[in-house]
PDB file of C-alpha atoms in Angstrom:
ATOM      1  CA  UNK V   1      70.735 181.012  65.265  1.00 63.00           C
ATOM      2  CA  UNK V   2      71.026 177.312  66.425  1.00 77.00           C
ATOM      3  CA  UNK V   3      72.336 176.002  69.964  1.00 86.00           C
ATOM      4  CA  UNK V   4      74.012 172.853  70.236  1.00 88.00           C
ATOM      5  CA  UNK V   5      74.122 171.499  73.712  1.00 94.00           C
ATOM      6  CA  UNK V   6      77.562 169.962  74.916  1.00 95.00           C
ATOM      7  CA  UNK V   7      75.977 166.241  74.834  1.00 95.00           C
ATOM      8  CA  UNK V   8      74.616 167.177  71.018  1.00 96.00           C
ATOM      9  CA  UNK V   9      78.039 168.128  69.996  1.00 96.00           C
ATOM     10  CA  UNK V  10      79.618 164.934  71.790  1.00 97.00           C
ATOM     11  CA  UNK V  11      76.583 162.723  69.902  1.00 97.00           C
ATOM     12  CA  UNK V  12      77.792 164.497  66.623  1.00 97.00           C
ATOM     13  CA  UNK V  13      81.318 164.179  67.054  1.00 98.00           C
ATOM     14  CA  UNK V  14      80.525 160.572  67.695  1.00 98.00           C
ATOM     15  CA  UNK V  15      78.477 160.273  64.813  1.00 97.00           C
ATOM     16  CA  UNK V  16      81.360 161.779  62.586  1.00 98.00           C
ATOM     17  CA  UNK V  17      83.973 159.667  63.732  1.00 98.00           C
ATOM     18  CA  UNK V  18      82.272 156.602  62.909  1.00 96.00           C
ATOM     19  CA  UNK V  19      81.017 157.695  59.504  1.00 97.00           C
ATOM     20  CA  UNK V  20      84.596 158.894  58.864  1.00 97.00           C
ATOM     21  CA  UNK V  21      86.030 155.173  60.024  1.00 96.00           C
ATOM     22  CA  UNK V  22      83.885 153.611  57.268  1.00 95.00           C
ATOM     23  CA  UNK V  23      86.108 155.627  54.340  1.00 96.00           C
ATOM     24  CA  UNK V  24      89.231 154.467  55.510  1.00 95.00           C
ATOM     25  CA  UNK V  25      90.906 151.832  53.203  1.00 96.00           C
ATOM     26  CA  UNK V  26      93.133 150.812  56.160  1.00 96.00           C
ATOM     27  CA  UNK V  27      91.423 148.166  58.840  1.00 95.00           C
ATOM     28  CA  UNK V  28      93.627 148.957  61.464  1.00 96.00           C
ATOM     29  CA  UNK V  29      93.214 152.973  60.675  1.00 96.00           C
ATOM     30  CA  UNK V  30      89.683 151.754  60.307  1.00 97.00           C
ATOM     31  CA  UNK V  31      89.990 150.427  63.878  1.00 97.00           C
ATOM     32  CA  UNK V  32      91.405 153.111  65.407  1.00 96.00           C
ATOM     33  CA  UNK V  33      89.261 156.218  63.928  1.00 97.00           C
ATOM     34  CA  UNK V  34      86.134 153.861  65.095  1.00 98.00           C
ATOM     35  CA  UNK V  35      87.207 153.087  68.504  1.00 98.00           C
ATOM     36  CA  UNK V  36      87.454 157.045  68.705  1.00 98.00           C
ATOM     37  CA  UNK V  37      83.681 157.207  67.973  1.00 98.00           C
ATOM     38  CA  UNK V  38      82.795 154.509  70.097  1.00 98.00           C
ATOM     39  CA  UNK V  39      84.551 156.027  72.901  1.00 98.00           C
ATOM     40  CA  UNK V  40      82.543 159.297  72.198  1.00 98.00           C
ATOM     41  CA  UNK V  41      79.393 157.103  72.093  1.00 98.00           C
ATOM     42  CA  UNK V  42      79.975 155.666  75.335  1.00 98.00           C
ATOM     43  CA  UNK V  43      80.551 159.412  76.909  1.00 97.00           C
ATOM     44  CA  UNK V  44      77.251 160.394  75.336  1.00 97.00           C
ATOM     45  CA  UNK V  45      75.322 157.632  76.416  1.00 97.00           C
ATOM     46  CA  UNK V  46      76.279 158.499  79.937  1.00 97.00           C
ATOM     47  CA  UNK V  47      75.406 162.302  79.290  1.00 96.00           C
ATOM     48  CA  UNK V  48      72.050 161.087  78.290  1.00 95.00           C
ATOM     49  CA  UNK V  49      71.180 160.109  81.903  1.00 89.00           C
ATOM     50  CA  UNK V  50      72.784 156.679  80.926  1.00 89.00           C
ATOM     51  CA  UNK V  51      71.381 155.220  78.141  1.00 93.00           C
ATOM     52  CA  UNK V  52      72.489 151.474  78.611  1.00 96.00           C
ATOM     53  CA  UNK V  53      71.817 150.611  74.921  1.00 96.00           C
ATOM     54  CA  UNK V  54      74.312 153.091  73.839  1.00 96.00           C
ATOM     55  CA  UNK V  55      76.806 152.472  76.326  1.00 97.00           C
ATOM     56  CA  UNK V  56      76.625 148.466  76.107  1.00 97.00           C
ATOM     57  CA  UNK V  57      76.918 148.377  72.396  1.00 98.00           C
ATOM     58  CA  UNK V  58      79.623 150.731  72.065  1.00 98.00           C
ATOM     59  CA  UNK V  59      81.798 148.872  74.720  1.00 98.00           C
ATOM     60  CA  UNK V  60      81.459 145.877  73.019  1.00 98.00           C
ATOM     61  CA  UNK V  61      82.265 146.979  69.249  1.00 98.00           C
ATOM     62  CA  UNK V  62      85.249 148.953  71.461  1.00 98.00           C
ATOM     63  CA  UNK V  63      86.271 145.964  72.725  1.00 98.00           C
ATOM     64  CA  UNK V  64      86.109 144.105  69.255  1.00 98.00           C
ATOM     65  CA  UNK V  65      88.293 146.801  68.015  1.00 97.00           C
ATOM     66  CA  UNK V  66      90.863 146.463  70.606  1.00 97.00           C
ATOM     67  CA  UNK V  67      91.210 142.793  70.255  1.00 97.00           C
ATOM     68  CA  UNK V  68      91.749 142.739  66.921  1.00 97.00           C
ATOM     69  CA  UNK V  69      94.342 145.942  66.708  1.00 96.00           C
ATOM     70  CA  UNK V  70      96.181 143.918  69.802  1.00 95.00           C
ATOM     71  CA  UNK V  71      96.267 140.797  67.467  1.00 92.00           C
ATOM     72  CA  UNK V  72      97.337 142.687  64.552  1.00 90.00           C
ATOM     73  CA  UNK V  73     100.257 144.075  66.441  1.00 87.00           C
ATOM     74  CA  UNK V  74     101.508 140.759  67.744  1.00 81.00           C
ATOM     75  CA  UNK V  75     101.998 139.329  64.328  1.00 72.00           C
TER      76      UNK V  75
END
């Protein structure tokens, strides 16, 4: 039987969310689901004894998503 650690589970869930986000036809839905995946990857990065490349990249993408989501709401 395969034992999955909490850290691995968060990483798999983050990956799944990102993959699912790219299947979305609506750009706002894509950005929301992608933001969830990025947030999970940030958590995952901290769970990996602070993996800065994962954390910084996903914080940047999360910021871009939030920027464009807020821009589309103000229209």
